[in-house]
Every structure is written in structure tokens, then in C-alpha cells.
Short mmCIF file of C-alpha atoms and ligand atoms in Angstrom, two decimals:
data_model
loop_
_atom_site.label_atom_id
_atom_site.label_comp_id
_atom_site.label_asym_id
_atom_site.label_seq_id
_atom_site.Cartn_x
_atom_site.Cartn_y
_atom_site.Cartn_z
CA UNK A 1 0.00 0.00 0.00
CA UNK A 2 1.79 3.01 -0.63
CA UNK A 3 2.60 5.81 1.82
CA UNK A 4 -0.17 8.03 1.11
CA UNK A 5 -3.04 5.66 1.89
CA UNK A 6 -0.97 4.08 4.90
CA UNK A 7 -1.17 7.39 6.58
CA UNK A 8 -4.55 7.71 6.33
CA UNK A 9 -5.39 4.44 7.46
CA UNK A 10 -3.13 5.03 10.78
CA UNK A 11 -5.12 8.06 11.20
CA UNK A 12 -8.53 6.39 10.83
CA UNK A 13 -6.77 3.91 12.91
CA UNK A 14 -6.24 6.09 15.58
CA UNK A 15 -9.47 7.61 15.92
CA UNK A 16 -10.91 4.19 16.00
CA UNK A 17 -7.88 3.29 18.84
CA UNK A 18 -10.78 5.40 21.07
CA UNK A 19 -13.82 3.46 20.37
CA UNK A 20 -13.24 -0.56 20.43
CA UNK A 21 -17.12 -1.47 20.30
CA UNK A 22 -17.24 -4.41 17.64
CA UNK A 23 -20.78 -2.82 16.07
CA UNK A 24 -18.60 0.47 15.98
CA UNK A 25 -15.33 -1.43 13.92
CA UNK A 26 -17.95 -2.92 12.02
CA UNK A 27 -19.21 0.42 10.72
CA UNK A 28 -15.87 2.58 10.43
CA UNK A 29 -12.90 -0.04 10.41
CA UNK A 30 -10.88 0.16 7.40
CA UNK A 31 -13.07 3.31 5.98
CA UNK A 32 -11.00 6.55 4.56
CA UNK A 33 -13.21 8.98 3.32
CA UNK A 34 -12.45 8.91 -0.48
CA UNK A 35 -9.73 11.94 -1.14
CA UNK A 36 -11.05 13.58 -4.04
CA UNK A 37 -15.29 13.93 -2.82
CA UNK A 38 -14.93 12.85 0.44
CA UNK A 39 -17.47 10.22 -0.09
CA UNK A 40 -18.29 8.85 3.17
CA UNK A 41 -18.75 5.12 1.10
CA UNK A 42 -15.07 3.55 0.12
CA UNK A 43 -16.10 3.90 -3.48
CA UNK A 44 -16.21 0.78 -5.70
CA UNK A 45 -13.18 1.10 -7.50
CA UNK A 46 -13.69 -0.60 -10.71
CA UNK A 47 -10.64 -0.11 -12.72
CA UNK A 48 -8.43 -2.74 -13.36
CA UNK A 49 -5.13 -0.47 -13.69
CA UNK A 50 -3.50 2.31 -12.10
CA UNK A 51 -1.71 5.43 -13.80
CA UNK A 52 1.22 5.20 -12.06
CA UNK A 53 3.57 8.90 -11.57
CA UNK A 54 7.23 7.50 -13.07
CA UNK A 55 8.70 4.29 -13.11
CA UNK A 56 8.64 2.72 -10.15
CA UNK A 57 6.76 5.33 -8.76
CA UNK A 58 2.89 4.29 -7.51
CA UNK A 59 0.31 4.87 -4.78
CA UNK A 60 0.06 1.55 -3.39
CA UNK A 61 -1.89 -0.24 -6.16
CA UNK A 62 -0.54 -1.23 -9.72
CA UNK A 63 -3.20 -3.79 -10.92
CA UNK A 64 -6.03 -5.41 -9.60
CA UNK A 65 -5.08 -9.26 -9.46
CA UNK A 66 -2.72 -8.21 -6.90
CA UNK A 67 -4.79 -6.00 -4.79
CA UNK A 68 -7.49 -3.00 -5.20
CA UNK A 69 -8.54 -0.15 -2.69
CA UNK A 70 -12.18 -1.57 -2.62
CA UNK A 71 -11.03 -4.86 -1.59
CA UNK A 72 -8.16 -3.78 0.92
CA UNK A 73 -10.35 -1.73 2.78
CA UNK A 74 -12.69 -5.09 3.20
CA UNK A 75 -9.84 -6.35 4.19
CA UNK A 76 -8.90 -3.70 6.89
CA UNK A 77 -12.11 -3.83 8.44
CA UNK A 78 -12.44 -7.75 8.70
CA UNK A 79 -8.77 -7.97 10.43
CA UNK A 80 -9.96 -5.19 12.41
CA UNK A 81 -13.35 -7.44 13.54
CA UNK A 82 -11.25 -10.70 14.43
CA UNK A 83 -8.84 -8.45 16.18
CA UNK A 84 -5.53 -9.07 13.88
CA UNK A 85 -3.61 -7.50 11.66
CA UNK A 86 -3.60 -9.13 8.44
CA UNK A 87 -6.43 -9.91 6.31
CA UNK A 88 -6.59 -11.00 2.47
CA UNK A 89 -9.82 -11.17 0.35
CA UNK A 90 -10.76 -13.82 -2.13
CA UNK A 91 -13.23 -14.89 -4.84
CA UNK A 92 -14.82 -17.55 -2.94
CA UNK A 93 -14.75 -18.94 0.20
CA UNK A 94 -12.84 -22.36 -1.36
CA UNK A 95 -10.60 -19.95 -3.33
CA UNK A 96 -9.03 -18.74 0.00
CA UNK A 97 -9.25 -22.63 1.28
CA UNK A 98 -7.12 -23.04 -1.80
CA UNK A 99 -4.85 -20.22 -1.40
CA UNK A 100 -4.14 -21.51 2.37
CA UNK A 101 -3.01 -24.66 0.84
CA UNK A 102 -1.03 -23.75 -1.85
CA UNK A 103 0.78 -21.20 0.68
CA UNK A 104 1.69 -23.29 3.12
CA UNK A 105 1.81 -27.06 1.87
CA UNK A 106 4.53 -28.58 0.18
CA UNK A 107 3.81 -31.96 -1.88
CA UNK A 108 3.57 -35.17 -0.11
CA UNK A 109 2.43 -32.99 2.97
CA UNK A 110 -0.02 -34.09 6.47
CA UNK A 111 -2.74 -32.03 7.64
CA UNK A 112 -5.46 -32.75 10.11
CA UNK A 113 -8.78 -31.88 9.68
CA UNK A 114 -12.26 -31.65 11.65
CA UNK A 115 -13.87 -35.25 10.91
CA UNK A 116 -17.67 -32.76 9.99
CA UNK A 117 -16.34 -30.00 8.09
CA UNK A 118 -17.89 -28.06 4.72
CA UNK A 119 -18.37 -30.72 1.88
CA UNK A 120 -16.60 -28.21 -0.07
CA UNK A 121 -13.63 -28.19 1.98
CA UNK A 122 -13.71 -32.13 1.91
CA UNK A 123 -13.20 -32.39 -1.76
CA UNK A 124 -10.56 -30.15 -1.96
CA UNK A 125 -8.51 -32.20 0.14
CA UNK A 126 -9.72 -35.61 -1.16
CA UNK A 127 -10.23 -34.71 -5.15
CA UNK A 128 -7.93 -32.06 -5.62
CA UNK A 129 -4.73 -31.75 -3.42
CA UNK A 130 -4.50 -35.60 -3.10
CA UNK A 131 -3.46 -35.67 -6.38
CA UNK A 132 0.04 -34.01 -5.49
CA UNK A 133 0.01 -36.34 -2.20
CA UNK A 134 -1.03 -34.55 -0.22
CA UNK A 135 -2.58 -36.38 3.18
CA UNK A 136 -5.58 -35.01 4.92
CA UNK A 137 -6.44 -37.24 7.90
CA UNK A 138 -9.81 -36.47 8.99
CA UNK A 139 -10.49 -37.25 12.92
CA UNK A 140 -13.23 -35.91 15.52
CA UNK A 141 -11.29 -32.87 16.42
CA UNK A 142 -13.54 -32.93 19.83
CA UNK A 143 -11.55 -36.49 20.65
CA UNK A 144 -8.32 -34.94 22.48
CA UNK A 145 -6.72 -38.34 22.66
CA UNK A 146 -7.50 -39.17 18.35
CA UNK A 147 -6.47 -35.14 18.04
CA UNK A 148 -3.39 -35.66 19.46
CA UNK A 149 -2.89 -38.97 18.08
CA UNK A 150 -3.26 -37.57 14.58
CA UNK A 151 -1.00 -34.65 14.88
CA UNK A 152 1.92 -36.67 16.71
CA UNK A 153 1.39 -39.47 14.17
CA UNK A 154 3.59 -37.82 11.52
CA UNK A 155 5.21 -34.46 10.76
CA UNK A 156 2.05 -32.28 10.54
CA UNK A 157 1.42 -28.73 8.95
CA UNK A 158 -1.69 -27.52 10.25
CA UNK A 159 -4.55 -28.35 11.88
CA UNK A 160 -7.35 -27.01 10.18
CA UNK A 161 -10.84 -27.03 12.38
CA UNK A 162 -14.50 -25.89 11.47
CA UNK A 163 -16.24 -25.20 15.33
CA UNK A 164 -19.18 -25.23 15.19
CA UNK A 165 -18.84 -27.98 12.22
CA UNK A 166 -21.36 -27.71 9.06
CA UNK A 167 -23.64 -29.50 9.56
CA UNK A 168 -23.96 -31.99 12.60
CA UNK A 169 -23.09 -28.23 14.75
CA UNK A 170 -20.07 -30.50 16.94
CA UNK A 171 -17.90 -28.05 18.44
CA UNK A 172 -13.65 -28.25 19.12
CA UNK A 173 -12.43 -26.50 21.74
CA UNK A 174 -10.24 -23.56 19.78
CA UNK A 175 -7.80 -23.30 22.67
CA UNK A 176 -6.89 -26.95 23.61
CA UNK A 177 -6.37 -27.39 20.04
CA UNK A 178 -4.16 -24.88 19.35
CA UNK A 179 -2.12 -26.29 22.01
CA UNK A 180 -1.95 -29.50 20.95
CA UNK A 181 -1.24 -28.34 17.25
CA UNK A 182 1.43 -25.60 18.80
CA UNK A 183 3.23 -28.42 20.97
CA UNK A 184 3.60 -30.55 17.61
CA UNK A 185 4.80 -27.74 15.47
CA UNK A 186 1.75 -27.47 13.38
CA UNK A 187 -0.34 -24.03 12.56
CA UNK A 188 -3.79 -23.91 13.53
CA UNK A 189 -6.81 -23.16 11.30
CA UNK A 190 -10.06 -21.99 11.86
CA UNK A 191 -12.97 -21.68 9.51
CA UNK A 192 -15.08 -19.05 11.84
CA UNK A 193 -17.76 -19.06 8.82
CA UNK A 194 -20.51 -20.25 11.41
CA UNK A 195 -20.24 -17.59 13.94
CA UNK A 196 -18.05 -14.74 12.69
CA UNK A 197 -16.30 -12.78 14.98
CA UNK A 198 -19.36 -10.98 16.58
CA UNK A 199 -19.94 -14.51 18.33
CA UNK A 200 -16.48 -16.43 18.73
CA UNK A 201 -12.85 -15.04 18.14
CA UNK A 202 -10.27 -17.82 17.79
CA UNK A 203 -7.61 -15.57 18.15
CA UNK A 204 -7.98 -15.02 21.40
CA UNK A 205 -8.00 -18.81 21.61
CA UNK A 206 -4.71 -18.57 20.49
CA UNK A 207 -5.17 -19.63 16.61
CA UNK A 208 -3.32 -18.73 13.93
CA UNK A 209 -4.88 -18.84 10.98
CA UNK A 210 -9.07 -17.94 10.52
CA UNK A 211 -10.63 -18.21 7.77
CA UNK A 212 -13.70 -17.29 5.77
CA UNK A 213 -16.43 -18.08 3.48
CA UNK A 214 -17.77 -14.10 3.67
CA UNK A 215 -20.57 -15.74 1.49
CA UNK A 216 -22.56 -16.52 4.51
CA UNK A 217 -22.94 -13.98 7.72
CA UNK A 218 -20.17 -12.08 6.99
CA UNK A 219 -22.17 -10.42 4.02
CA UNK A 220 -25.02 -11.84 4.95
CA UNK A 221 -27.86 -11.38 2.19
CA UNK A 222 -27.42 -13.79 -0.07
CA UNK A 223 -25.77 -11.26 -2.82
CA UNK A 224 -22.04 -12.50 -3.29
CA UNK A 225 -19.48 -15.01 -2.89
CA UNK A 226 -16.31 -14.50 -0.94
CA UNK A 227 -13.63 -15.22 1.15
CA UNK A 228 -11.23 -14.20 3.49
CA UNK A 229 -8.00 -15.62 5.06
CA UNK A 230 -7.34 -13.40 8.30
CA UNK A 231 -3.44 -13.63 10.28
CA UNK A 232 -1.94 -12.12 13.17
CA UNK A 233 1.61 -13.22 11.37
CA UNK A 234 3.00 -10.75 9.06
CA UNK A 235 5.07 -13.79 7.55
CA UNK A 236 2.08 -15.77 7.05
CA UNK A 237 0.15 -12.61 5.45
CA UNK A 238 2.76 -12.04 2.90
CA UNK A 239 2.92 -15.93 1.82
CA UNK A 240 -0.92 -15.18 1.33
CA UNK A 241 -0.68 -12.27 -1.13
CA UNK A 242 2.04 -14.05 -2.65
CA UNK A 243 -0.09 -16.69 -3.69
CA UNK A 244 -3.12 -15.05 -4.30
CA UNK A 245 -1.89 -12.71 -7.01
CA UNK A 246 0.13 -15.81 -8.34
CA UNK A 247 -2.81 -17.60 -9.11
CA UNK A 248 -5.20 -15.21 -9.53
CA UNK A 249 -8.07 -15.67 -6.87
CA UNK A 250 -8.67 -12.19 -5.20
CA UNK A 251 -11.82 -10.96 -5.10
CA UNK A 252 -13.85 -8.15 -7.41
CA UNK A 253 -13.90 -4.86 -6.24
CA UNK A 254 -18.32 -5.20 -6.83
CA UNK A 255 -18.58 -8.04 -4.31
CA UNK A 256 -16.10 -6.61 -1.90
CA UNK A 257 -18.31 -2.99 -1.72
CA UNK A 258 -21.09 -4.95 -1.20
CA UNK A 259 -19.67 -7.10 1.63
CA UNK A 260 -18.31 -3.67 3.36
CA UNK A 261 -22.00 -2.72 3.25
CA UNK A 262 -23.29 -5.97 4.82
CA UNK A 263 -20.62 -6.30 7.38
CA UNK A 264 -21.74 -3.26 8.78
CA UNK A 265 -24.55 -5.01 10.69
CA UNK A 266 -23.05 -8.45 11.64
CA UNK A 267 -22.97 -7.77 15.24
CA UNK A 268 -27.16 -7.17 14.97
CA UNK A 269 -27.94 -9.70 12.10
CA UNK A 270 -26.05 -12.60 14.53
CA UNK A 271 -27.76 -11.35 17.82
CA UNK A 272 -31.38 -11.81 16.17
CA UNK A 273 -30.31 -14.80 14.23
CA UNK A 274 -29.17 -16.68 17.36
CA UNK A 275 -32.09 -15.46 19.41
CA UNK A 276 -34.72 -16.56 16.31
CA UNK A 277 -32.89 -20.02 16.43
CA UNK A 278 -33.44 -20.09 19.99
CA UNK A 279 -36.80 -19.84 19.53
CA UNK A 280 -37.41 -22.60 17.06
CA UNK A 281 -35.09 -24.96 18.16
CA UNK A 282 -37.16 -24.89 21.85
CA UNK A 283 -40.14 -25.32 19.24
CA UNK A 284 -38.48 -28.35 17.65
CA UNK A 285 -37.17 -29.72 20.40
CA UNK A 286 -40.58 -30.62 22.20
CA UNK A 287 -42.28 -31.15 18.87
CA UNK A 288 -43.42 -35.00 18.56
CA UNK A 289 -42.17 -35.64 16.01
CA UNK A 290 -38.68 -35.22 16.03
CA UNK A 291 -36.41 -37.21 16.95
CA UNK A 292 -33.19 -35.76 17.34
CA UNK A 293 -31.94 -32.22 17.30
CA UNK A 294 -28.81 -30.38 17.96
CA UNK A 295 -28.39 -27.12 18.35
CA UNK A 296 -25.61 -25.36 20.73
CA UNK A 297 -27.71 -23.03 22.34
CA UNK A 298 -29.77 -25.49 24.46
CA UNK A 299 -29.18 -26.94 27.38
CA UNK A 300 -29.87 -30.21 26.16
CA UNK A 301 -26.61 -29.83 23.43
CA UNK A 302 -24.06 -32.74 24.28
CA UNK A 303 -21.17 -29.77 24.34
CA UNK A 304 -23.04 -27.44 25.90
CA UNK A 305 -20.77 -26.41 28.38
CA UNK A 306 -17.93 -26.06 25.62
CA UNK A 307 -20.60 -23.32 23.65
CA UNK A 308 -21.15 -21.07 26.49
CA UNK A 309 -17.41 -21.28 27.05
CA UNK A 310 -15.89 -20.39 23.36
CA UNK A 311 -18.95 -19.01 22.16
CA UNK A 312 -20.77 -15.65 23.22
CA UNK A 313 -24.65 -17.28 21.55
CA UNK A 314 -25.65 -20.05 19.79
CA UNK A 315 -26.01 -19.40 16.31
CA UNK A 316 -27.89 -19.63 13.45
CA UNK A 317 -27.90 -22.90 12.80
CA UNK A 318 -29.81 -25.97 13.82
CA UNK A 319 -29.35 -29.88 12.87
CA UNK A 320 -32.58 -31.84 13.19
CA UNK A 321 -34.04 -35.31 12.28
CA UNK A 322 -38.32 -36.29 12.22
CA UNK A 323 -39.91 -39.25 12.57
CA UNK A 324 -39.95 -41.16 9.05
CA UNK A 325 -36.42 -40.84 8.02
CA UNK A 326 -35.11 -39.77 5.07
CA UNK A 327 -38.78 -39.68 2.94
CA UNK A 328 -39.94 -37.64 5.90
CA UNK A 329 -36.92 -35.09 6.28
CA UNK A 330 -37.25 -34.92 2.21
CA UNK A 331 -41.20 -34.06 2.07
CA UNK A 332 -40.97 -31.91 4.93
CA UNK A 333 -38.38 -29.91 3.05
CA UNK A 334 -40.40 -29.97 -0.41
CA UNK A 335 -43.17 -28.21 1.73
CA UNK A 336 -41.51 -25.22 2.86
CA UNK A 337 -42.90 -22.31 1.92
CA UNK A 338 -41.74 -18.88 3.70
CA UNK A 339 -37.91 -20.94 4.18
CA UNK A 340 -36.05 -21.36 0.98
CA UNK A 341 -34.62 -25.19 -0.06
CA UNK A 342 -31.22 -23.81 -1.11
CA UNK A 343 -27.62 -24.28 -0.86
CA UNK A 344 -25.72 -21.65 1.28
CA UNK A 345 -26.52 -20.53 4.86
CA UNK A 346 -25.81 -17.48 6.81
CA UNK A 347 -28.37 -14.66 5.05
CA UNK A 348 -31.39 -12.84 6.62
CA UNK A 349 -33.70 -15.35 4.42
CA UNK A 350 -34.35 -18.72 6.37
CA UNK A 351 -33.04 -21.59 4.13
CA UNK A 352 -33.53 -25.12 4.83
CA UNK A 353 -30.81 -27.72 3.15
CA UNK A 354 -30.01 -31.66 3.12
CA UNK A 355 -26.54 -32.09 3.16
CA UNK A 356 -26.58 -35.52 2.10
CA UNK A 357 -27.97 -34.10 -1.58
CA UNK A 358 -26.92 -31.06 -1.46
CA UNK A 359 -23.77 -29.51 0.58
CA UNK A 360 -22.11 -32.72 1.53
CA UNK A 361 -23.00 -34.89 -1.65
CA UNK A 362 -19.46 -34.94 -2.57
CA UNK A 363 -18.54 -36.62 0.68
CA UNK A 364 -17.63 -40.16 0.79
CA UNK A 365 -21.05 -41.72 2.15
CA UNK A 366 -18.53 -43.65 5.23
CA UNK A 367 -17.01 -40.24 5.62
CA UNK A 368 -20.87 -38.54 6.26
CA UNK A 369 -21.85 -41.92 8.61
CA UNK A 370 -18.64 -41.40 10.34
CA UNK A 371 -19.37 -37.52 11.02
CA UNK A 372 -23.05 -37.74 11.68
CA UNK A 373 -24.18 -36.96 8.56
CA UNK A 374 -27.27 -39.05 8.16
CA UNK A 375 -29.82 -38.98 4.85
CA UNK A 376 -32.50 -37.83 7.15
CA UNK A 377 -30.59 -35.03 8.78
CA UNK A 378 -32.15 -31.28 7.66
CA UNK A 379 -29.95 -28.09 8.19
CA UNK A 380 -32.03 -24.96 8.90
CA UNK A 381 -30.16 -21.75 8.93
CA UNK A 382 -32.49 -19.14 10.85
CA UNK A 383 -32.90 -16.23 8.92
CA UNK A 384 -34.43 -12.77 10.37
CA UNK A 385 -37.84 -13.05 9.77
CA UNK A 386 -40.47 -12.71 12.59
CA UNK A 387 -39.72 -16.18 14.28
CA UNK A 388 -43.19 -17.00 15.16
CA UNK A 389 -43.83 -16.95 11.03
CA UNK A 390 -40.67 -19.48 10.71
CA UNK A 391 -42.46 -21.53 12.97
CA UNK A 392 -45.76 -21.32 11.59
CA UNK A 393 -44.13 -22.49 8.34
CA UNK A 394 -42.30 -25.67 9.68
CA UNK A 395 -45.57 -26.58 11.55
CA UNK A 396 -47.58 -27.03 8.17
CA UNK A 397 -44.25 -28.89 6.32
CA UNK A 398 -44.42 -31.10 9.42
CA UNK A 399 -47.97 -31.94 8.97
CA UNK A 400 -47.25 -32.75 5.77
CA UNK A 401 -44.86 -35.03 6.31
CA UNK A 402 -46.93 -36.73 8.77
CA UNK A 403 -49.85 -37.18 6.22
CA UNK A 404 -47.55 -38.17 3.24
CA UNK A 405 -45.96 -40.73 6.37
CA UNK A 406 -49.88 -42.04 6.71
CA UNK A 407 -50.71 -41.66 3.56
CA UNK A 408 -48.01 -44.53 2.63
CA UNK A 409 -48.69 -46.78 5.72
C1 PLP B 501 -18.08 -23.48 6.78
C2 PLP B 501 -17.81 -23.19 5.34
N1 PLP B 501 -16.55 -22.92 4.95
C3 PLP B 501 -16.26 -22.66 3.65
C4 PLP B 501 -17.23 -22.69 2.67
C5 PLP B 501 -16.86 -22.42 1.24
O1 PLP B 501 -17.24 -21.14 0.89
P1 PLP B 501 -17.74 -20.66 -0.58
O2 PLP B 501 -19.04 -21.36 -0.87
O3 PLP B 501 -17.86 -19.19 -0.43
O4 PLP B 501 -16.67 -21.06 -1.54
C6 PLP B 501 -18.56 -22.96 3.04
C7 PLP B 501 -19.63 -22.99 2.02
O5 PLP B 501 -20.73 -23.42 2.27
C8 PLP B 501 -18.85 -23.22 4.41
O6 PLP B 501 -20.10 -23.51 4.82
#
């Protein structure tokens, strides 16, 4: 960034030094009133060059593959939010995944990985980087003893965790992980797309590494893909840029304006989402018919305890199973009507997903048994609609799959 703009970030910097508030630094961080108007928006710099003043002379910026003022002051602001220094930007959520990777592994290479992690992030490993050897060993990252089994086993790079875990909701404790990982020389990952930093902040868990899909809360309405890779290691940072310019995954300067604007209420949007979920997980949960739910803000969570420790609420999301089984989980979700079946999670609208078709389908079926991952499971991401109306909905698509259930008998 070049001298100019660095000054002016220190100052905004500064001023913001006074007022630490996360709904404050999600507002101003990383915001410079544009020089020429004074446009209180960073503008959305769509230009894909910059007229630089003599050779070698610039203001920072040179061409946007390798970085662009829209994007860096997304940047700013998110590293700002987990409380580090470093932050880079990406296309996609898997595109900074991918950038991780190629930045820090070498061929032939170990990781370790939460056992119930993104479907996405399992086919990387499995489809994509196994085919330059690379090892990903998959364990329940909530099992100290298989943790540290794992990451002792052979020379090990990082530990890369997803807390709580899409979709079965399991939770790793951040800190005893990065201790384990730490003791064995590895780096330790966290994907903190679930909760953002308004509801858990790894790095005061002492991680190293967190990472994004801004897709989801971080933007939050369903209008982009994006990711982020965050770093309180300069070293680490610089590996990252490296990389992404070298291969071309940074974000667009469209996107990352649009995130900025959605960011600005992800303190708010995860305080209603987690009390909504509340709400209709205590609905589900004494509903007849279903038989198994999980979500991390009730009492009745297995890891309860481990939630209220590393996490400040529960959540959008809830895991749930109904009587019937896969047929019934299916027709409830084919009878949604104000909750959307989609792929993604994470916006203001309520979506309901099966992993097993839809998220996870690219995970080995053994893998999904193994993590929890049943056919009948249903995710439901709470959106922010008036929660009495998302029950009202999931009332009629259970009474429909309770007829269609009769209807067959
Ligand atoms: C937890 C988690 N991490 C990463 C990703 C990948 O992000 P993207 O879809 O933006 O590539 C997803 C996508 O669903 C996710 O749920």
C-alpha cells in the first residue's frame, strides 16, 4: 500500500484506537473517506489499472489481481473485527481454502482436519490436493486423545478445524487445540464461517490462521461469494498475497463494496439470528415428532458447556431429524414455503438444506456416517424473519410429512 493511503489508514486507525465497540469497527474499520469527494462510502473502485507517476513510482496499487482499494479496505475492516492484523480477500470462500493450501503445503504434505467440516472443503482435500500427495487425515477434532494422536502421528502442517462444524453443529475447543497443534509444530486453522467474529474469536483462543467463506454472515444477504483468510503473522500474510496474485483468486472490487455494506450489521444480524434459532429450536425440540436435534444453544446440546465457554450465543444454525427418516426429512423440506430449499446458509432469508444431496454430496457416504451426517438429517439456517412466522411455516411442512408418512402406511 503506498505511503499516502498508509497514513490515512493510521489516522482512521487512531481515531478508532478510542472506540473498540465491535458494532462500531464494524461500521468505520478500514473506511478513509475517499480523497477527491470525500465520499463517506469507500467507493467501488472498478478499474483494473493504475496510472502510475514514473517508473517505479505508484500509490500503493498497480493492478487489480494483486490488490485494489475496494477490496483492501474489506480487508482492513475484517482484520480489524477478528482483532488481527492481516487480512486477504478472495473470490470464494474455497478460493481462500485453496490459497491456504497452496501457501503453506509442500507436496507429499499431512494435515489434520475436523472429521464434519464443509463438503466443499472435503473435496478439496480428497479430489484435488491428493493428487500431489497430499494427506488429509480427517479425525473428531472434539476427541483430544485421536487429536493428538493424529498430529503426533507424523510431521504435521496444520490443523485445520471448522467449530461449530457444518452440519452436525459438533464443536472443538479452539484453545486446547491450538495447544496440541502448537506443541507438535503445526499451525492452527479456523474456519469461523458459522459464527463470525461478533460470536467467537479464535484468536484469542490462540489460533493462527481464521478463515472465511464471507458468502454466509459475513455479508449476509445472499448477494455475493467470498472469502477471506485473516493472520496475526505478518510472515504468514505475505505468503498469502504471494499466492493469491500468483494464481489469480482475489476478489472483485463489486462483491467486496457490497460485503463492506453488509458487514456493517453483523454484530445485529447474529444477535437476532441466534435469538430466532433459539426460539425454534425450543419449538423443535418438544415437537413430537422429532427425533433428534442439535443445536448449541440449548441446554440439552451434548457440548453445551464447551458453547457457552468459546462461544458468546448459539447461532444460526440448527441440525434436526423427524420421525420417518429420510422420505420424511425430504417431504418436509419440499413443503416449505416462507424458508427457501437452497444451498448456502448465513443470510437474513431462512433456508432449509439436506446435506446428504446437497452440501455434503461430494462426501464419501462412510465419511458422512462417520461424522453424523445421516440422509435424514435437515440443516435450517435461521434467517431474520419474525420467528413466530418461521415456525408457523415448519408446523404445516411437518404436517405434511406426517400425512404423506400415513398416507403410505
Ligand atoms: C463453513 C464453510 N466454509 C467454507 C465454505 C466455502 O465457501 P464458498 O461457498 O464461499 O466457496 C462454506 C460454504 O458453504 C462453508 O459452509
Amino acid at each position: 500500500m503506498g505511503t499516502a493511503v498508509q497514513e490515512r489508514v493510521a489516522d482512521v486507525q487512531y481515531h478508532l484506537s478510542e472506540v473498540q465497540g465491535f458494532d462500531t469497527l464494524a461500521l468505520h474499520a478500514g473506511a478513509v473517506a475517499d480523497p477527491t469527494t470525500g465520499a463517506l462510502l469507500t467507493p467501488i473502485y472498478q478499474t483494473t489499472t493504475y496510472r502510475q507517476e514514473a517508473v517505479g513510482k505508484d500509490k500503493g496499487f498497480t493492478y487489480s489481481r494483486s490488490a485494489n482499494p475496494t477490496v483492501s479496505a474489506l480487508e482492513r475492516r475484517l482484520a480489524m473485527l477478528e482483532g488481527a492484523d492481516y487480512c486477504t480477500c478472495y473470490a470464494t470462500g474455497l478460493a481462500a481454502t485453496t490459497v491456504l493450501c497452496l501457501a503453506l503445503l509442500r507436496a507429499n504434505d499431512h494435515v489434520v482436519i475436523s472429521e464434519a467440516v464443509y463438503g466443499g472443503t472435503v473435496r478439496l482435500f480428497n479430489q484435488v490436493l491428493a493428487q500431489f500427495g497430499v494427506t488429509a487425515e480427517f479425525v473428531d477434532t472434539a476427541d483430544t486423545a485421536a487429536l493428538r494422536k493424529a498430529v503426533t502421528a507424523k510431521p504435521t502442517r496444520f490443523v485445520f478445524i471448522e467449530t461449530p462444524a457444518n452440519p452436525t453443529l459438533k464443536l472443538t475447543d479452539i484453545e486446547l487445540t491450538a495447544g496440541i497443534a502448537h506443541e507438535a509444530g503445526a499451525l492452527l486453522v479456523v474456519d469461523n464461517t458459522l459464527l463470525t467474529p461478533a460470536l467467537q474469536r479464535p484468536f484469542e483462543r490462540d489460533a493462527d490462521v481464521v478463515l472465511h467463506s464471507t458468502t454466509k454472515f459475513i455479508e449476509g444477504h445472499n448477494a455475493t461469494v467470498g472469502g477471506a483468510l485473516i493472520t496475526r503473522y505478518a510472515e504468514l500474510h505475505e505468503r498469502f498475497s504471494f499466492t493469491r496474485n500468483a494464481i489469480g483468486a482475489i476478489q472483485s472490487p463489486f462483491p467486496a463494496w457490497l460485503t463492506l455494506q453488509g458487514v456493517k450489521t453483523v454484530g445485529l444480524r447474529m444477535a437476532q439470528h441466534s435469538e430466532n434459532a433459539l426460539r425454534v429450536a425450543r419449538f423443535l425440540e418438544t415437537h413430537p415428532q422429532v427425533t433428534r436435534l442439535l443445536y448449541p444453544g440449548l441446554e440439552s446440546f451434548p457440548q453445551f458447556e464447551l458453547a457457552r465457554k468459546q462461544q458468546t450465543a448459539g447461532g444460526a444454525l440448527i441440525a434436526f431429524e423427524i420421525d420417518g427418516g429420510v422420505e420424511a426429512g425430504i417431504r418436509l423440506m419440499n413443503s416449505v414455503k416462507l424458508c427457501a430449499l437452497a444451498e448456502n446458509l448465513g443470510s437474513a432469508e431462512t433456508l432449509i438444506t439436506h446435506p446428504a444431496s446437497m452440501t455434503h454430496a461430494d462426501v464419501p457416504p462412510a465419511q458422512r456416517q462417520a461424522a453424523g451426517i445421516t440422509d435424514g438429517l435437515v440443516r435450517l439456517s435461521v434467517g431474520l424473519e419474525d420467528p413466530l412466522d418461521i415456525i408457523r411455516d415448519l408446523t404445516q411442512a411437518l404436517a405434511q410429512a406426517l400425512a404423506h408418512a400415513k398416507g403410505a402406511e
